[in-house]
Structure formats: structure tokens, C-alpha cells
Amino acid sequence: MSGDKSKQSAPPAAHGASARIRERLRAAQQRHHANDNIADFIRDETELAELEDEVTAAMQDVLEALVIDTDSDHNTRGTARRVARMYLHEVYRGRFHRMPPVTEFPNAERINELMIVGPITVRSACSHHLVPILGKLWIGILPNERSNLIGLSKYSRIADWVMSRPQIQEEAVMQLADLLEARIAPDGLALVLEADHFCTQWRGVKDESHMVNSIMRGSFLKNPELRKEFLQLLRR
Ligand SMILES: [Zn+2]
């Protein structure tokens, strides 16, 4: 016997918000993997709130399947709702919310020197186990006179948006590089992401797992001196 579940009862999955959103994604033949943003397919705030209710109910089912008595255990009474909110609006925000506004401005000063932004704190979650990935990111940009520049603080905002999804480190840096390349159109783009994966520290081999990914594009790929300069500056 379970307690009063009326407050948490799941809507029939076939008619819930997730089913409608999935239907739109399929109709548009839009990929919706864990690390894809689907904000354009969520109708409005009301539908997002409905999705939150649906995730809450599903989380409540998970807690019950784990045989946790959420009726008498006051610590877990609001857990389903808290986790649903955390997923939709915090740790996986980059899946359900649109990219924060970023204004680009033309490179009026014709800056063509290497710019480095970082370290930017990265908080993500692995798609395999949904546990944290925490790391540091450095971005190197070599603009040309046709590049669009963005404010320094915007790099961390964009990075945060891409990382706030269940991710795989290699794909996360690739997604971020594609996005920055499309917006800034630099001569060269370099990204280095160093991260700790809790799926190997908290579970599994329980080993330290530190992973470094780098992406070099354009002039960083062609010019070893530039690449060397970037990597040397990172070490400081
Ligand atoms: Zn994992």
C-alpha cells in the first residue's frame, strides 16, 4: 500500500506535455538527444510548467520504486518536485530554455590578436549516469576584421548554456565550438576543457578521472606557433 498519491499522480503519458513536445520534434524531424536544446518545441511557460508536473510525478514513481516512504520521511517528501525543478530550470536548463541573449558587435578596432577567455567554470552532467562533470574551460579566439565580437562575460553564459544538459565531454566542446564559430566567425578558435567525472569517482572504479579535451580550428590548426602561444598562456 502506498500513501496518498493523488497529489502526485502522473498524467497519462500519451497525453502529457512530453508526448506533445515529442510529437512536434518528430514532425519536424528534429533530433532530441540528451544534449540537444528543445526550447523551440515547448509552446510556452504553461506547457513547461506542465512538463515540470509530469517529471515530478515520474520522479515520485522512481522514489517509490526505490521503496522510499516519502509520506513519513520528511526529508524526501518534496524531493520529486525539487529534482524536477532542478532538472528543468537548473542543471539541464540548456535543454529546456533558450540561449541567453548575446549581442555581437563588429570588430571596429580590427583586433587581430589572440584573445583568451578563462578559466570558465563548467558544470555539466554525464549522459550515461546523470552525475556531475565539473571542470574548467579556456577559449582562444583569433578574430579577423570581419569577425563579430561578443562581451567577455557572454562566453561563460554561452558555455554554461551548452554544458547545462546531460553531456559527453567530447560532444560538449564540439557543440560549443560550433556555436562560437557560427556567431563570431573568427580566423581561429581553440577550446580546452579539463573536467572531473563523478561517474568514475562516486561509482564504478572510484578512481580519479580527469579528462582533457581540446579543439583547434582554423589558424590554431594551421599555425603551430599560435597553438603553442595559446597553450603556454593557459599554463600560467
Ligand atoms: Zn557517466
PDB file of C-alpha atoms and ligand atoms in Angstrom:
ATOM      1  CA  MET A   1       0.000   0.000   0.000  1.00  0.00           C
ATOM      2  CA  SER A   2       1.272   3.399  -0.801  1.00  0.00           C
ATOM      3  CA  GLY A   3       0.069   6.602   0.791  1.00  0.00           C
ATOM      4  CA  ASP A   4      -1.919   9.385  -0.756  1.00  0.00           C
ATOM      5  CA  LYS A   5      -0.695   9.584  -4.302  1.00  0.00           C
ATOM      6  CA  SER A   6      -3.433  11.815  -5.639  1.00  0.00           C
ATOM      7  CA  LYS A   7      -1.260  14.879  -5.285  1.00  0.00           C
ATOM      8  CA  GLN A   8       1.423  13.298  -7.479  1.00  0.00           C
ATOM      9  CA  SER A   9      -0.475  11.136  -9.930  1.00  0.00           C
ATOM     10  CA  ALA A  10       1.136  11.059 -13.350  1.00  0.00           C
ATOM     11  CA  PRO A  11      -0.850  12.269 -16.340  1.00  0.00           C
ATOM     12  CA  PRO A  12      -1.349   9.506 -18.905  1.00  0.00           C
ATOM     13  CA  ALA A  13       1.984   9.513 -20.722  1.00  0.00           C
ATOM     14  CA  ALA A  14       0.366   9.554 -24.167  1.00  0.00           C
ATOM     15  CA  HIS A  15      -1.351  12.875 -23.486  1.00  0.00           C
ATOM     16  CA  GLY A  16       1.201  14.576 -21.270  1.00  0.00           C
ATOM     17  CA  ALA A  17       3.273  17.609 -22.166  1.00  0.00           C
ATOM     18  CA  SER A  18       6.252  15.407 -23.032  1.00  0.00           C
ATOM     19  CA  ALA A  19       4.162  13.487 -25.587  1.00  0.00           C
ATOM     20  CA  ARG A  20       3.063  16.689 -27.304  1.00  0.00           C
ATOM     21  CA  ILE A  21       6.588  18.103 -27.356  1.00  0.00           C
ATOM     22  CA  ARG A  22       7.953  14.808 -28.680  1.00  0.00           C
ATOM     23  CA  GLU A  23       5.295  14.785 -31.386  1.00  0.00           C
ATOM     24  CA  ARG A  24       6.357  18.252 -32.584  1.00  0.00           C
ATOM     25  CA  LEU A  25      10.016  17.230 -32.564  1.00  0.00           C
ATOM     26  CA  ARG A  26       9.243  14.133 -34.619  1.00  0.00           C
ATOM     27  CA  ALA A  27       7.069  16.055 -37.068  1.00  0.00           C
ATOM     28  CA  ALA A  28       9.955  18.466 -37.629  1.00  0.00           C
ATOM     29  CA  GLN A  29      12.411  15.542 -37.788  1.00  0.00           C
ATOM     30  CA  GLN A  30      14.385  17.270 -35.102  1.00  0.00           C
ATOM     31  CA  ARG A  31      16.965  15.267 -33.160  1.00  0.00           C
ATOM     32  CA  HIS A  32      16.239  15.322 -29.430  1.00  0.00           C
ATOM     33  CA  HIS A  33      19.140  13.602 -27.758  1.00  0.00           C
ATOM     34  CA  ALA A  34      20.035  14.410 -24.155  1.00  0.00           C
ATOM     35  CA  ASN A  35      22.379  17.210 -25.204  1.00  0.00           C
ATOM     36  CA  ASP A  36      20.032  18.901 -27.690  1.00  0.00           C
ATOM     37  CA  ASN A  37      18.144  22.082 -26.888  1.00  0.00           C
ATOM     38  CA  ILE A  38      14.392  21.642 -27.425  1.00  0.00           C
ATOM     39  CA  ALA A  39      13.168  25.051 -26.226  1.00  0.00           C
ATOM     40  CA  ASP A  40      11.691  25.933 -29.633  1.00  0.00           C
ATOM     41  CA  PHE A  41       9.335  22.968 -29.349  1.00  0.00           C
ATOM     42  CA  ILE A  42       7.914  23.879 -25.951  1.00  0.00           C
ATOM     43  CA  ARG A  43       4.870  26.050 -26.556  1.00  0.00           C
ATOM     44  CA  ASP A  44       5.035  28.420 -23.602  1.00  0.00           C
ATOM     45  CA  GLU A  45       5.602  28.764 -19.868  1.00  0.00           C
ATOM     46  CA  THR A  46       2.354  26.913 -19.156  1.00  0.00           C
ATOM     47  CA  GLU A  47       3.478  23.883 -21.101  1.00  0.00           C
ATOM     48  CA  LEU A  48       6.874  23.994 -19.374  1.00  0.00           C
ATOM     49  CA  ALA A  49       5.071  24.045 -16.009  1.00  0.00           C
ATOM     50  CA  GLU A  50       3.021  21.060 -17.165  1.00  0.00           C
ATOM     51  CA  LEU A  51       6.236  19.273 -18.100  1.00  0.00           C
ATOM     52  CA  GLU A  52       7.564  20.018 -14.616  1.00  0.00           C
ATOM     53  CA  ASP A  53       4.456  18.367 -13.112  1.00  0.00           C
ATOM     54  CA  GLU A  54       4.982  15.347 -15.319  1.00  0.00           C
ATOM     55  CA  VAL A  55       8.665  14.992 -14.340  1.00  0.00           C
ATOM     56  CA  THR A  56       7.677  15.423 -10.667  1.00  0.00           C
ATOM     57  CA  ALA A  57       5.194  12.555 -10.927  1.00  0.00           C
ATOM     58  CA  ALA A  58       7.722  10.364 -12.707  1.00  0.00           C
ATOM     59  CA  MET A  59      10.384  11.165 -10.062  1.00  0.00           C
ATOM     60  CA  GLN A  60       7.874  10.258  -7.378  1.00  0.00           C
ATOM     61  CA  ASP A  61       7.467   6.882  -9.105  1.00  0.00           C
ATOM     62  CA  VAL A  62      11.249   6.427  -9.031  1.00  0.00           C
ATOM     63  CA  LEU A  63      11.337   7.164  -5.277  1.00  0.00           C
ATOM     64  CA  GLU A  64       8.541   4.660  -4.714  1.00  0.00           C
ATOM     65  CA  ALA A  65      10.289   2.070  -6.857  1.00  0.00           C
ATOM     66  CA  LEU A  66      13.313   2.610  -4.592  1.00  0.00           C
ATOM     67  CA  VAL A  67      10.967   1.734  -1.696  1.00  0.00           C
ATOM     68  CA  ILE A  68      11.377   5.115  -0.020  1.00  0.00           C
ATOM     69  CA  ASP A  69       8.453   6.061   2.202  1.00  0.00           C
ATOM     70  CA  THR A  70       8.127   9.685   1.164  1.00  0.00           C
ATOM     71  CA  ASP A  71       4.939  10.061   3.239  1.00  0.00           C
ATOM     72  CA  SER A  72       6.647   9.666   6.585  1.00  0.00           C
ATOM     73  CA  ASP A  73      10.202  10.585   5.590  1.00  0.00           C
ATOM     74  CA  HIS A  74      10.074  14.363   5.738  1.00  0.00           C
ATOM     75  CA  ASN A  75      13.470  14.612   4.031  1.00  0.00           C
ATOM     76  CA  THR A  76      12.165  13.119   0.819  1.00  0.00           C
ATOM     77  CA  ARG A  77       8.618  14.483   0.867  1.00  0.00           C
ATOM     78  CA  GLY A  78       9.372  17.301  -1.569  1.00  0.00           C
ATOM     79  CA  THR A  79      12.238  15.580  -3.349  1.00  0.00           C
ATOM     80  CA  ALA A  80      10.371  14.659  -6.547  1.00  0.00           C
ATOM     81  CA  ARG A  81       9.373  18.289  -7.098  1.00  0.00           C
ATOM     82  CA  ARG A  82      12.825  19.605  -6.158  1.00  0.00           C
ATOM     83  CA  VAL A  83      14.550  17.244  -8.581  1.00  0.00           C
ATOM     84  CA  ALA A  84      12.097  18.082 -11.389  1.00  0.00           C
ATOM     85  CA  ARG A  85      12.734  21.798 -10.905  1.00  0.00           C
ATOM     86  CA  MET A  86      16.470  21.270 -10.697  1.00  0.00           C
ATOM     87  CA  TYR A  87      16.468  19.305 -13.967  1.00  0.00           C
ATOM     88  CA  LEU A  88      14.250  21.626 -15.972  1.00  0.00           C
ATOM     89  CA  HIS A  89      15.433  25.001 -14.724  1.00  0.00           C
ATOM     90  CA  GLU A  90      18.934  24.489 -13.356  1.00  0.00           C
ATOM     91  CA  VAL A  91      21.216  21.607 -14.252  1.00  0.00           C
ATOM     92  CA  TYR A  92      19.531  20.816 -17.627  1.00  0.00           C
ATOM     93  CA  ARG A  93      18.389  24.361 -18.286  1.00  0.00           C
ATOM     94  CA  GLY A  94      20.342  24.336 -21.554  1.00  0.00           C
ATOM     95  CA  ARG A  95      17.913  21.734 -22.879  1.00  0.00           C
ATOM     96  CA  PHE A  96      14.624  23.411 -21.966  1.00  0.00           C
ATOM     97  CA  HIS A  97      15.409  27.131 -22.018  1.00  0.00           C
ATOM     98  CA  ARG A  98      16.587  29.323 -24.867  1.00  0.00           C
ATOM     99  CA  MET A  99      20.110  30.626 -25.150  1.00  0.00           C
ATOM    100  CA  PRO A 100      20.665  33.777 -23.076  1.00  0.00           C
ATOM    101  CA  PRO A 101      20.698  36.892 -25.268  1.00  0.00           C
ATOM    102  CA  VAL A 102      24.122  37.675 -26.681  1.00  0.00           C
ATOM    103  CA  THR A 103      24.824  40.831 -28.616  1.00  0.00           C
ATOM    104  CA  GLU A 104      27.537  40.698 -31.219  1.00  0.00           C
ATOM    105  CA  PHE A 105      29.286  43.817 -32.355  1.00  0.00           C
ATOM    106  CA  PRO A 106      31.512  44.321 -35.389  1.00  0.00           C
ATOM    107  CA  ASN A 107      35.248  44.247 -34.866  1.00  0.00           C
ATOM    108  CA  ALA A 108      35.561  48.038 -35.309  1.00  0.00           C
ATOM    109  CA  GLU A 109      39.042  48.165 -33.778  1.00  0.00           C
ATOM    110  CA  ARG A 110      40.113  45.414 -36.176  1.00  0.00           C
ATOM    111  CA  ILE A 111      41.536  43.385 -33.322  1.00  0.00           C
ATOM    112  CA  ASN A 112      43.606  40.566 -34.755  1.00  0.00           C
ATOM    113  CA  GLU A 113      45.465  39.456 -31.673  1.00  0.00           C
ATOM    114  CA  LEU A 114      44.982  36.251 -29.759  1.00  0.00           C
ATOM    115  CA  MET A 115      42.300  36.596 -27.085  1.00  0.00           C
ATOM    116  CA  ILE A 116      41.972  34.083 -24.276  1.00  0.00           C
ATOM    117  CA  VAL A 117      38.943  33.733 -22.037  1.00  0.00           C
ATOM    118  CA  GLY A 118      39.119  31.513 -18.980  1.00  0.00           C
ATOM    119  CA  PRO A 119      39.165  29.634 -16.840  1.00  0.00           C
ATOM    120  CA  ILE A 120      35.377  29.399 -17.091  1.00  0.00           C
ATOM    121  CA  THR A 121      33.809  27.070 -14.521  1.00  0.00           C
ATOM    122  CA  VAL A 122      31.974  24.250 -16.227  1.00  0.00           C
ATOM    123  CA  ARG A 123      29.119  22.373 -14.564  1.00  0.00           C
ATOM    124  CA  SER A 124      27.551  19.575 -16.514  1.00  0.00           C
ATOM    125  CA  ALA A 125      26.264  16.028 -16.114  1.00  0.00           C
ATOM    126  CA  CYS A 126      27.268  12.877 -17.929  1.00  0.00           C
ATOM    127  CA  SER A 127      24.583  11.438 -20.191  1.00  0.00           C
ATOM    128  CA  HIS A 128      25.476   7.899 -19.115  1.00  0.00           C
ATOM    129  CA  HIS A 129      24.831   8.235 -15.390  1.00  0.00           C
ATOM    130  CA  LEU A 130      23.393  11.741 -14.923  1.00  0.00           C
ATOM    131  CA  VAL A 131      26.035  12.600 -12.347  1.00  0.00           C
ATOM    132  CA  PRO A 132      28.119  15.785 -12.311  1.00  0.00           C
ATOM    133  CA  ILE A 133      31.004  16.725 -14.528  1.00  0.00           C
ATOM    134  CA  LEU A 134      32.867  19.708 -13.096  1.00  0.00           C
ATOM    135  CA  GLY A 135      35.656  21.437 -14.892  1.00  0.00           C
ATOM    136  CA  LYS A 136      37.423  24.433 -16.303  1.00  0.00           C
ATOM    137  CA  LEU A 137      37.293  25.754 -19.816  1.00  0.00           C
ATOM    138  CA  TRP A 138      39.577  28.070 -21.771  1.00  0.00           C
ATOM    139  CA  ILE A 139      38.637  29.659 -25.065  1.00  0.00           C
ATOM    140  CA  GLY A 140      41.127  31.130 -27.507  1.00  0.00           C
ATOM    141  CA  ILE A 141      39.952  33.353 -30.325  1.00  0.00           C
ATOM    142  CA  LEU A 142      41.882  34.863 -33.169  1.00  0.00           C
ATOM    143  CA  PRO A 143      39.493  37.372 -34.729  1.00  0.00           C
ATOM    144  CA  ASN A 144      39.790  38.953 -38.137  1.00  0.00           C
ATOM    145  CA  GLU A 145      38.332  42.271 -39.347  1.00  0.00           C
ATOM    146  CA  ARG A 146      35.067  40.583 -40.365  1.00  0.00           C
ATOM    147  CA  SER A 147      34.544  38.791 -37.036  1.00  0.00           C
ATOM    148  CA  ASN A 148      31.718  39.631 -34.667  1.00  0.00           C
ATOM    149  CA  LEU A 149      32.880  40.098 -31.124  1.00  0.00           C
ATOM    150  CA  ILE A 150      30.883  39.356 -28.022  1.00  0.00           C
ATOM    151  CA  GLY A 151      31.328  40.671 -24.486  1.00  0.00           C
ATOM    152  CA  LEU A 152      33.717  38.703 -22.295  1.00  0.00           C
ATOM    153  CA  SER A 153      31.028  37.658 -19.834  1.00  0.00           C
ATOM    154  CA  LYS A 154      28.973  36.197 -22.686  1.00  0.00           C
ATOM    155  CA  TYR A 155      31.460  33.410 -23.299  1.00  0.00           C
ATOM    156  CA  SER A 156      30.719  31.900 -19.915  1.00  0.00           C
ATOM    157  CA  ARG A 157      26.981  32.376 -20.437  1.00  0.00           C
ATOM    158  CA  ILE A 158      27.041  30.517 -23.750  1.00  0.00           C
ATOM    159  CA  ALA A 159      29.310  27.819 -22.318  1.00  0.00           C
ATOM    160  CA  ASP A 160      27.014  27.404 -19.329  1.00  0.00           C
ATOM    161  CA  TRP A 161      24.003  27.026 -21.606  1.00  0.00           C
ATOM    162  CA  VAL A 162      25.669  24.288 -23.669  1.00  0.00           C
ATOM    163  CA  MET A 163      27.012  22.493 -20.583  1.00  0.00           C
ATOM    164  CA  SER A 164      23.701  22.591 -18.685  1.00  0.00           C
ATOM    165  CA  ARG A 165      22.493  19.423 -20.397  1.00  0.00           C
ATOM    166  CA  PRO A 166      23.314  15.774 -19.970  1.00  0.00           C
ATOM    167  CA  GLN A 167      26.527  15.735 -21.961  1.00  0.00           C
ATOM    168  CA  ILE A 168      29.514  13.766 -23.143  1.00  0.00           C
ATOM    169  CA  GLN A 169      32.626  15.878 -22.744  1.00  0.00           C
ATOM    170  CA  GLU A 170      33.816  15.389 -26.349  1.00  0.00           C
ATOM    171  CA  GLU A 171      30.411  16.358 -27.747  1.00  0.00           C
ATOM    172  CA  ALA A 172      30.012  19.288 -25.358  1.00  0.00           C
ATOM    173  CA  VAL A 173      33.204  21.001 -26.538  1.00  0.00           C
ATOM    174  CA  MET A 174      32.235  20.299 -30.136  1.00  0.00           C
ATOM    175  CA  GLN A 175      28.775  21.855 -29.700  1.00  0.00           C
ATOM    176  CA  LEU A 176      30.303  24.890 -28.033  1.00  0.00           C
ATOM    177  CA  ALA A 177      32.965  25.265 -30.736  1.00  0.00           C
ATOM    178  CA  ASP A 178      30.309  25.074 -33.495  1.00  0.00           C
ATOM    179  CA  LEU A 179      28.198  27.692 -31.778  1.00  0.00           C
ATOM    180  CA  LEU A 180      31.087  30.107 -31.177  1.00  0.00           C
ATOM    181  CA  GLU A 181      32.380  29.637 -34.699  1.00  0.00           C
ATOM    182  CA  ALA A 182      28.956  30.387 -36.179  1.00  0.00           C
ATOM    183  CA  ARG A 183      28.455  33.521 -34.089  1.00  0.00           C
ATOM    184  CA  ILE A 184      31.928  35.037 -34.055  1.00  0.00           C
ATOM    185  CA  ALA A 185      33.361  33.797 -37.371  1.00  0.00           C
ATOM    186  CA  PRO A 186      36.962  34.039 -36.157  1.00  0.00           C
ATOM    187  CA  ASP A 187      40.113  33.109 -38.072  1.00  0.00           C
ATOM    188  CA  GLY A 188      40.913  30.620 -35.384  1.00  0.00           C
ATOM    189  CA  LEU A 189      39.168  29.051 -32.426  1.00  0.00           C
ATOM    190  CA  ALA A 190      40.681  26.935 -29.663  1.00  0.00           C
ATOM    191  CA  LEU A 191      38.940  25.283 -26.746  1.00  0.00           C
ATOM    192  CA  VAL A 192      40.426  23.345 -23.858  1.00  0.00           C
ATOM    193  CA  LEU A 193      38.154  21.663 -21.342  1.00  0.00           C
ATOM    194  CA  GLU A 194      39.550  19.927 -18.273  1.00  0.00           C
ATOM    195  CA  ALA A 195      36.961  18.135 -16.198  1.00  0.00           C
ATOM    196  CA  ASP A 196      36.401  15.674 -13.394  1.00  0.00           C
ATOM    197  CA  HIS A 197      33.796  12.996 -13.972  1.00  0.00           C
ATOM    198  CA  PHE A 198      31.861  11.942 -10.917  1.00  0.00           C
ATOM    199  CA  CYS A 199      30.702   8.760 -12.612  1.00  0.00           C
ATOM    200  CA  THR A 200      34.139   7.304 -12.073  1.00  0.00           C
ATOM    201  CA  GLN A 201      34.784   8.941  -8.681  1.00  0.00           C
ATOM    202  CA  TRP A 202      31.462   8.280  -6.999  1.00  0.00           C
ATOM    203  CA  ARG A 203      30.680   4.924  -8.587  1.00  0.00           C
ATOM    204  CA  GLY A 204      32.366   2.371 -10.865  1.00  0.00           C
ATOM    205  CA  VAL A 205      36.117   2.184 -10.445  1.00  0.00           C
ATOM    206  CA  LYS A 206      36.027   5.002  -7.849  1.00  0.00           C
ATOM    207  CA  ASP A 207      39.148   6.360  -9.388  1.00  0.00           C
ATOM    208  CA  GLU A 208      40.161   9.914 -10.015  1.00  0.00           C
ATOM    209  CA  SER A 209      39.075  10.634 -13.529  1.00  0.00           C
ATOM    210  CA  HIS A 210      40.331  13.758 -15.094  1.00  0.00           C
ATOM    211  CA  MET A 211      39.700  14.301 -18.760  1.00  0.00           C
ATOM    212  CA  VAL A 212      41.112  16.951 -21.049  1.00  0.00           C
ATOM    213  CA  ASN A 213      39.651  17.755 -24.440  1.00  0.00           C
ATOM    214  CA  SER A 214      40.944  20.270 -26.868  1.00  0.00           C
ATOM    215  CA  ILE A 215      39.592  21.539 -30.128  1.00  0.00           C
ATOM    216  CA  MET A 216      41.695  23.590 -32.528  1.00  0.00           C
ATOM    217  CA  ARG A 217      40.166  25.159 -35.583  1.00  0.00           C
ATOM    218  CA  GLY A 218      41.270  27.458 -38.381  1.00  0.00           C
ATOM    219  CA  SER A 219      44.543  29.235 -37.700  1.00  0.00           C
ATOM    220  CA  PHE A 220      45.105  27.257 -34.476  1.00  0.00           C
ATOM    221  CA  LEU A 221      45.217  24.159 -36.627  1.00  0.00           C
ATOM    222  CA  LYS A 222      47.407  25.634 -39.362  1.00  0.00           C
ATOM    223  CA  ASN A 223      49.794  27.652 -37.235  1.00  0.00           C
ATOM    224  CA  PRO A 224      51.827  25.703 -34.642  1.00  0.00           C
ATOM    225  CA  GLU A 225      53.253  28.945 -33.193  1.00  0.00           C
ATOM    226  CA  LEU A 226      49.786  30.266 -32.408  1.00  0.00           C
ATOM    227  CA  ARG A 227      48.779  26.945 -30.876  1.00  0.00           C
ATOM    228  CA  LYS A 228      51.939  26.984 -28.757  1.00  0.00           C
ATOM    229  CA  GLU A 229      51.277  30.545 -27.610  1.00  0.00           C
ATOM    230  CA  PHE A 230      47.726  29.633 -26.560  1.00  0.00           C
ATOM    231  CA  LEU A 231      48.775  26.514 -24.666  1.00  0.00           C
ATOM    232  CA  GLN A 232      51.635  28.341 -22.944  1.00  0.00           C
ATOM    233  CA  LEU A 233      49.349  31.133 -21.804  1.00  0.00           C
ATOM    234  CA  LEU A 234      46.951  28.547 -20.364  1.00  0.00           C
ATOM    235  CA  ARG A 235      49.644  27.086 -18.160  1.00  0.00           C
ATOM    236  CA  ARG A 236      50.058  30.384 -16.333  1.00  0.00           C
TER     237      ARG A 236
HETATM  238 ZN    ZN B   1      28.986   8.680 -16.580  1.00  0.00          ZN
END
